[in-house]
XYZ file of C-alpha atoms in Angstrom:
509
model
C -43.714 32.699 -12.690
C -44.203 29.158 -13.972
C -47.729 29.188 -12.502
C -48.529 32.326 -14.497
C -46.979 30.868 -17.667
C -44.142 33.408 -18.041
C -40.413 33.190 -18.679
C -38.621 32.438 -15.400
C -35.020 33.151 -16.420
C -32.664 35.498 -14.566
C -32.265 37.671 -17.685
C -36.015 38.304 -17.947
C -36.165 39.264 -14.239
C -33.088 41.504 -14.398
C -34.578 43.401 -17.354
C -37.962 43.765 -15.619
C -39.983 42.382 -18.548
C -40.702 39.002 -16.932
C -41.894 40.532 -13.635
C -44.035 43.076 -15.508
C -45.736 40.289 -17.443
C -46.441 38.436 -14.171
C -47.984 41.567 -12.639
C -50.140 42.085 -15.718
C -51.492 38.538 -15.392
C -52.088 39.038 -11.645
C -54.192 42.201 -12.190
C -54.687 43.240 -15.801
C -56.723 46.318 -14.776
C -54.161 47.928 -12.464
C -51.173 46.798 -14.516
C -52.686 47.800 -17.845
C -51.639 46.704 -21.313
C -50.216 50.170 -22.097
C -47.967 49.994 -19.048
C -46.958 46.442 -19.990
C -45.971 47.541 -23.499
C -43.749 50.262 -22.044
C -41.923 47.725 -19.855
C -41.563 45.170 -22.653
C -39.609 47.519 -24.895
C -36.387 46.761 -23.013
C -34.378 43.908 -24.516
C -32.437 41.424 -22.379
C -29.226 42.484 -24.165
C -29.758 46.191 -23.440
C -27.491 48.423 -21.335
C -27.646 47.817 -17.564
C -28.770 51.432 -16.981
C -31.771 50.871 -19.265
C -32.548 47.634 -17.431
C -32.265 49.355 -14.033
C -34.615 52.129 -15.186
C -37.166 49.564 -16.361
C -36.897 47.574 -13.095
C -37.326 50.828 -11.125
C -40.509 51.538 -13.086
C -41.839 48.044 -12.246
C -40.970 48.443 -8.525
C -42.686 51.852 -8.396
C -45.887 50.442 -9.926
C -45.743 47.428 -7.602
C -45.536 49.802 -4.617
C -48.625 51.625 -5.898
C -50.433 48.267 -6.138
C -49.550 47.413 -2.544
C -50.718 50.830 -1.345
C -53.930 51.214 -3.385
C -55.212 47.631 -3.701
C -53.635 45.624 -0.888
C -53.745 48.550 1.601
C -50.119 48.042 2.608
C -47.277 50.560 2.657
C -44.356 48.975 0.816
C -42.297 52.171 0.520
C -41.877 52.596 4.301
C -40.486 49.068 4.752
C -36.669 49.076 4.697
C -36.569 45.311 4.933
C -38.323 44.874 1.570
C -36.439 47.626 -0.251
C -35.378 46.479 -3.734
C -32.343 48.115 -5.384
C -33.073 48.322 -9.108
C -29.486 49.333 -9.948
C -27.997 46.189 -8.424
C -30.528 44.026 -10.267
C -29.907 45.667 -13.631
C -26.102 45.833 -13.374
C -25.044 42.844 -11.222
C -28.183 40.643 -11.247
C -27.973 40.616 -7.455
C -29.625 37.447 -6.176
C -30.806 38.965 -2.876
C -32.724 41.820 -4.481
C -34.057 39.524 -7.226
C -35.439 37.214 -4.527
C -37.071 40.196 -2.768
C -38.704 41.301 -6.028
C -39.996 37.790 -6.746
C -41.311 37.412 -3.164
C -43.184 40.722 -3.447
C -44.644 39.596 -6.781
C -45.714 36.270 -5.267
C -47.293 38.086 -2.299
C -49.174 40.397 -4.646
C -50.663 37.318 -6.322
C -51.622 35.506 -3.090
C -52.961 38.617 -1.310
C -54.731 40.134 -4.308
C -58.360 39.775 -5.451
C -57.541 36.705 -7.601
C -55.718 34.822 -4.873
C -57.991 31.765 -5.093
C -57.291 31.296 -8.814
C -53.548 31.672 -8.276
C -53.556 29.211 -5.348
C -55.394 26.662 -7.499
C -52.753 26.984 -10.215
C -50.026 26.721 -7.585
C -51.479 23.493 -6.205
C -51.540 22.024 -9.703
C -47.735 22.241 -9.755
C -47.551 19.725 -6.834
C -44.715 21.501 -5.035
C -42.703 19.806 -2.333
C -43.797 20.260 1.273
C -40.578 22.152 2.087
C -41.254 24.663 -0.699
C -44.847 25.094 0.455
C -43.681 25.777 4.014
C -41.256 28.427 2.767
C -44.022 30.125 0.776
C -46.315 30.127 3.822
C -43.522 31.599 5.944
C -42.954 34.352 3.362
C -46.645 35.300 3.341
C -46.722 35.369 7.148
C -43.585 37.540 7.241
C -45.064 40.055 4.804
C -48.301 40.152 6.806
C -46.234 40.838 9.905
C -43.929 43.463 8.354
C -46.590 45.278 6.318
C -49.959 45.060 8.081
C -53.061 46.470 6.463
C -54.331 49.835 7.564
C -57.795 51.314 7.935
C -59.660 48.088 8.743
C -62.740 48.383 10.910
C -62.629 46.652 14.272
C -65.761 44.657 13.444
C -64.102 43.107 10.428
C -60.989 42.435 12.496
C -62.976 40.615 15.173
C -64.816 38.637 12.565
C -61.529 37.717 10.920
C -60.130 36.650 14.279
C -63.160 34.446 14.913
C -62.842 32.921 11.475
C -59.124 32.406 12.113
C -59.907 30.607 15.363
C -62.304 28.362 13.454
C -59.595 27.738 10.911
C -57.163 26.823 13.681
C -59.648 24.332 15.078
C -60.258 22.886 11.625
C -56.513 22.637 10.979
C -55.984 20.973 14.350
C -58.759 18.505 13.544
C -57.255 17.878 10.115
C -53.831 17.319 11.666
C -55.295 14.742 14.070
C -57.073 13.023 11.216
C -53.877 13.180 9.178
C -51.940 11.562 12.036
C -54.527 8.794 12.375
C -54.599 8.218 8.654
C -50.808 8.187 8.511
C -50.753 5.544 11.235
C -53.276 3.433 9.349
C -51.324 3.899 6.125
C -48.142 2.786 7.872
C -49.896 -0.328 9.197
C -51.268 -1.116 5.755
C -47.849 -0.554 4.227
C -46.356 -3.018 6.700
C -49.032 -5.547 5.794
C -48.442 -4.904 2.108
C -44.694 -5.395 2.586
C -45.395 -8.683 4.339
C -47.635 -9.770 1.473
C -44.982 -8.792 -1.080
C -42.397 -10.717 0.944
C -44.691 -13.742 0.891
C -45.136 -13.356 -2.859
C -41.362 -13.147 -3.356
C -40.917 -16.296 -1.278
C -43.628 -17.940 -3.367
C -41.773 -16.962 -6.551
C -38.568 -18.408 -5.129
C -40.302 -21.665 -4.257
C -41.831 -21.746 -7.720
C -38.395 -21.366 -9.309
C -36.978 -24.093 -7.083
C -39.886 -26.369 -8.002
C -39.233 -25.655 -11.667
C -35.550 -26.525 -11.243
C -36.439 -29.760 -9.426
C -38.852 -30.717 -12.210
C -36.153 -29.972 -14.784
C -33.679 -32.194 -12.935
C -36.266 -34.951 -12.711
C -36.944 -34.719 -16.422
C -33.225 -34.881 -17.190
C -32.842 -37.883 -14.876
C -35.715 -39.659 -16.588
C -34.241 -38.909 -20.003
C -30.923 -40.377 -18.904
C -32.675 -43.498 -17.633
C -34.491 -43.871 -20.927
C -31.210 -43.527 -22.808
C -29.621 -46.187 -20.587
C -32.519 -48.570 -21.191
C -32.276 -47.891 -24.921
C -28.549 -48.600 -24.897
C -29.103 -51.928 -23.136
C -31.775 -53.053 -25.582
C -29.650 -51.863 -28.490
C -26.696 -53.942 -27.287
C -28.909 -57.042 -27.261
C -29.964 -56.433 -30.864
C -26.517 -55.538 -32.173
C -25.511 -59.147 -32.859
C -28.546 -59.804 -35.068
C -28.070 -56.556 -36.910
C -24.382 -57.325 -37.413
C -25.116 -60.518 -39.308
C -27.692 -58.804 -41.471
C -25.327 -55.916 -42.121
C -22.593 -58.281 -43.333
C -24.942 -59.730 -45.933
C -26.115 -56.331 -47.012
C -22.602 -54.947 -47.142
C -21.706 -57.255 -50.043
C -24.776 -56.139 -51.987
C -24.053 -52.496 -51.289
C -20.462 -52.837 -52.478
C -21.666 -54.420 -55.713
C -24.175 -51.618 -56.166
C -21.466 -49.066 -55.514
C -19.308 -50.617 -58.247
C -22.218 -50.547 -60.673
C -23.021 -46.986 -59.738
C -19.378 -46.000 -60.229
C -19.395 -47.423 -63.756
C -22.632 -45.654 -64.547
C -21.325 -42.396 -63.158
C -18.183 -42.685 -65.291
C -20.238 -43.292 -68.416
C -22.665 -40.540 -67.489
C -19.774 -38.154 -67.027
C -18.365 -39.077 -70.426
C -21.748 -38.647 -72.066
C -22.228 -35.317 -70.317
C -18.897 -34.128 -71.628
C -19.866 -35.215 -75.132
C -23.216 -33.470 -74.831
C -21.584 -30.260 -73.653
C -19.092 -30.483 -76.534
C -21.973 -30.963 -78.945
C -23.798 -27.968 -77.490
C -20.635 -25.933 -77.871
C -20.198 -27.077 -81.479
C -23.825 -26.295 -82.199
C -23.504 -22.793 -80.773
C -20.340 -22.286 -82.783
C -22.055 -23.499 -85.965
C -25.007 -21.213 -85.311
C -22.636 -18.297 -84.908
C -20.935 -19.224 -88.136
C -24.310 -19.551 -89.845
C -25.308 -16.098 -88.648
C -22.072 -14.642 -89.965
C -22.703 -16.381 -93.310
C -26.217 -14.980 -93.412
C -24.842 -11.518 -92.777
C -22.241 -11.979 -95.492
C -24.920 -13.304 -97.833
C -27.074 -10.250 -97.232
C -24.119 -7.989 -97.829
C -23.374 -9.796 -101.116
C -26.991 -9.482 -102.189
C -26.948 -5.794 -101.411
C -23.684 -5.385 -103.293
C -25.097 -7.325 -106.261
C -28.182 -5.141 -106.356
C -26.044 -2.036 -106.127
C -23.810 -3.200 -108.979
C -26.765 -4.077 -111.182
C -28.313 -0.737 -110.477
C -25.050 1.015 -111.283
C -24.714 -0.922 -114.572
C -28.275 -0.066 -115.476
C -27.761 3.572 -114.628
C -24.545 3.834 -116.651
C -26.196 2.333 -119.736
C -29.441 4.244 -119.248
C -30.194 7.455 -121.220
C -31.543 9.053 -118.034
C -28.126 8.901 -116.337
C -27.399 12.554 -116.978
C -30.792 13.537 -115.578
C -30.144 11.471 -112.443
C -26.740 13.016 -111.988
C -28.160 16.501 -112.319
C -30.849 15.724 -109.727
C -28.224 14.325 -107.356
C -26.079 17.479 -107.728
C -23.335 16.002 -110.011
C -22.376 17.243 -113.429
C -22.269 14.665 -116.246
C -18.984 16.104 -117.403
C -17.294 15.068 -114.179
C -18.019 11.299 -114.735
C -16.109 9.119 -117.166
C -18.080 7.013 -119.635
C -18.322 3.260 -118.885
C -16.454 1.241 -121.530
C -16.833 -2.457 -122.442
C -13.907 -3.625 -120.303
C -15.293 -2.095 -117.138
C -18.726 -3.532 -117.764
C -17.189 -6.976 -118.356
C -15.194 -6.656 -115.159
C -18.317 -5.803 -113.159
C -20.185 -8.786 -114.563
C -17.296 -11.103 -113.672
C -17.217 -9.710 -110.121
C -20.953 -10.294 -109.782
C -20.587 -13.876 -111.035
C -17.754 -14.508 -108.583
C -19.809 -13.218 -105.657
C -22.764 -15.388 -106.680
C -20.613 -18.548 -106.811
C -19.047 -17.721 -103.406
C -22.506 -17.279 -101.865
C -23.686 -20.628 -103.259
C -20.558 -22.340 -101.887
C -21.192 -20.854 -98.422
C -24.804 -22.017 -98.445
C -23.710 -25.522 -99.384
C -21.135 -25.670 -96.586
C -23.702 -24.379 -94.095
C -26.187 -27.103 -95.045
C -23.542 -29.817 -94.691
C -22.440 -28.610 -91.248
C -26.028 -28.285 -90.058
C -26.828 -31.852 -91.148
C -23.703 -33.140 -89.420
C -24.558 -31.401 -86.136
C -28.139 -32.657 -86.163
C -26.846 -36.201 -86.628
C -24.468 -35.802 -83.667
C -27.265 -34.395 -81.458
C -29.489 -37.355 -82.336
C -26.724 -39.812 -81.399
C -26.101 -38.031 -78.094
C -29.811 -38.030 -77.203
C -29.938 -41.767 -77.849
C -26.933 -42.456 -75.624
C -28.354 -40.186 -72.895
C -31.699 -42.019 -72.912
C -29.906 -45.359 -72.605
C -27.869 -44.043 -69.678
C -31.018 -42.806 -67.915
C -32.643 -46.200 -68.320
C -29.606 -47.894 -66.784
C -29.578 -45.428 -63.894
C -33.281 -46.069 -63.227
C -32.596 -49.802 -63.215
C -29.760 -49.398 -60.709
C -31.937 -47.178 -58.494
C -34.631 -49.850 -58.536
C -32.088 -52.454 -57.455
C -30.864 -50.175 -54.641
C -34.455 -49.607 -53.487
C -35.078 -53.351 -53.387
C -31.919 -53.852 -51.330
C -33.009 -51.093 -48.921
C -36.452 -52.663 -48.519
C -34.804 -56.004 -47.794
C -32.667 -54.357 -45.135
C -35.675 -52.630 -43.542
C -37.726 -55.846 -43.477
C -34.891 -57.745 -41.813
C -34.587 -54.990 -39.256
C -38.309 -54.766 -38.486
C -38.490 -57.768 -36.163
C -35.634 -56.553 -33.961
C -37.038 -53.012 -33.841
C -40.500 -54.287 -32.912
C -39.082 -56.208 -29.988
C -37.043 -53.216 -28.821
C -40.021 -50.889 -29.249
C -42.318 -53.123 -27.182
C -39.796 -53.250 -24.348
C -39.369 -49.465 -24.463
C -43.138 -48.927 -24.413
C -43.557 -51.094 -21.316
C -40.792 -49.193 -19.519
C -42.300 -45.866 -20.630
C -45.783 -46.800 -19.365
C -44.440 -47.645 -15.909
C -42.420 -44.422 -15.814
C -45.350 -42.250 -16.901
C -47.626 -43.738 -14.255
C -45.065 -42.957 -11.575
C -44.596 -39.392 -12.917
C -48.355 -38.853 -13.011
C -48.698 -39.743 -9.342
C -45.818 -37.436 -8.352
C -47.099 -34.577 -10.503
C -50.630 -34.866 -9.086
C -49.324 -34.532 -5.533
C -47.106 -31.554 -6.417
C -49.899 -29.775 -8.285
C -52.344 -30.171 -5.403
C -49.861 -28.747 -2.907
C -48.931 -25.884 -5.212
C -52.576 -24.992 -5.934
C -53.342 -24.940 -2.231
C -50.416 -22.595 -1.546
C -51.378 -20.277 -4.409
C -55.008 -20.147 -3.261
C -53.957 -19.181 0.283
C -51.668 -16.442 -0.997
C -54.336 -15.094 -3.373
C -56.882 -14.938 -0.556
C -54.439 -13.097 1.685
C -53.536 -10.662 -1.085
C -57.213 -9.993 -1.901
C -57.999 -9.259 1.754
C -55.081 -6.831 2.036
C -56.073 -5.113 -1.207
C -59.627 -4.706 0.110
C -58.325 -3.196 3.339
C -56.151 -0.761 1.420
C -59.046 0.209 -0.867
C -61.367 0.857 2.083
C -58.702 2.983 3.775
C -58.230 5.091 0.644
C -61.996 5.523 0.377
C -62.062 6.755 3.992
C -59.228 9.205 3.246
C -61.102 10.600 0.264
C -64.213 11.123 2.411
C -62.148 13.065 4.951
C -60.637 15.160 2.174
C -64.056 15.894 0.700
C -65.305 17.071 4.110
C -62.261 19.312 4.514
C -62.730 20.737 1.017
C -66.393 21.532 1.712
C -65.453 23.240 4.990
C -62.809 25.375 3.279
C -65.237 26.349 0.501
C -67.787 27.423 3.133
C -65.179 29.572 4.904
C -64.076 31.160 1.646
C -67.701 31.898 0.827
C -67.964 33.753 4.143
C -64.868 35.787 3.163
C -66.399 36.819 -0.143
C -69.349 38.499 1.625
C -67.140 41.459 2.672
C -65.157 43.797 0.361
C -61.977 43.254 2.426
C -62.193 39.482 2.555
C -58.670 38.923 1.255
C -57.213 41.565 3.541
C -59.037 40.191 6.589
C -57.555 36.768 6.076
C -54.070 38.110 5.552
C -54.048 40.629 8.442
C -55.525 38.480 11.179
C -52.880 37.686 13.749
C -54.069 34.159 14.494
C -55.890 33.492 11.188
C -54.763 31.307 8.264
C -55.136 32.324 4.617
C -57.023 30.108 2.167
C -53.680 29.457 0.524
C -52.432 27.856 3.768
C -55.550 25.690 4.044
C -55.161 24.550 0.461
C -51.510 23.837 1.181
C -52.458 21.574 4.089
C -55.006 19.904 1.847
C -52.341 19.317 -0.824
C -50.047 17.823 1.829
C -52.802 15.409 2.857
C -53.381 14.395 -0.759
C -49.651 13.789 -1.349
C -49.399 11.668 1.824
C -52.451 9.635 0.872
C -51.238 8.981 -2.655
C -47.760 7.969 -1.465
C -48.637 4.254 -0.724
């Protein structure tokens, strides 16, 4: 069913729809589309009686196909009787297997057997499964022989079957020889792989030895460095004592500078804070000033409106009645003028205070910038003194380091020469071993390639012989039946099965 591209579940078989679809793809003329539509109406969830009726319809049509096309009487064979009721109700495995075997036989014995066998070979079934399929076909040929075949066709089929037996015997001998050669080549290949694994092990051991040598050489270099350093320690100690006094003095100077710098930084931060505070205060004064100006303008406008003859007109336009407003007397006007004068004097006082605070802050910022510049100059001077002391220390140390470096270079030159000689010997031996192994591996690969080429030639000859025999079958109208009914003959499906076995054995290495 997988070869024909249909659903291979037990539910589809028990309902009959899956088997009907397979039969339609085996012979779309005999199992027509109308018949297929009738069998596909049954759902997998239907009643078991409906399923059994549909399976019975499929079995009846399959029996007609065996009788009319394959020339075999399926209804008289008790061994291949299929109970549709047990399939539909209980999904009986035995009767399902019988139905599937009969469907498979209809495909392999029918007019399109070659196409079906080609699709079957593409699945690359196991050899055990192929043997079971061959046994099933042989059993059906034995239980349900064809009827009405002329004796001439039977004799011709027997002769062709004898030729097939000879060809199969020859192919078996060739297969045995090729299997022996493949086994020998596999043994050689295993030996080569074993040699390669040993080579990898030796390579790892060589790498470990080289690592140990490198570590040993590093330790020797460290020991030599320690010895030379001990010789120079006395000279460096005297120089360090002299420099220590200078460094302590510089540290004291730096401490004083850091203290002053910290104090100046604190002052600068305080000044920045005061400046931000003053700016905030200035902004608030500006806002208050603007509010006073707005209030002054509003009051002037109100005074002008109250003394203006157009006041009643303005009130009417704004929706107020003149009778609802009280007239402005002299006392109220005097009070408004005094309030305006008071606001003006307060605004002038605020502006004066703002200018004084701004001038004071600018003076403080200028003083802080001056002190900061002086501190930076002192720090630069101290850094210059520290740099001079460091240069003095480096110059006093140069002579000792030059002597140590020259001794280390001489020791390193001797060591590198010795390592170069050892490495040259190891590389030559390793290259020789690798070349031998590569040559051996190339020769074995060439032998394996030539053997595979020989196998493919044998397979091509066998394929041509099988095609010629199948061409001889196609010359008669009962070619498929002749091959299946011959007592000693072998069907093209069996020959293709042997060919598939040869291909699988050849591709195994």
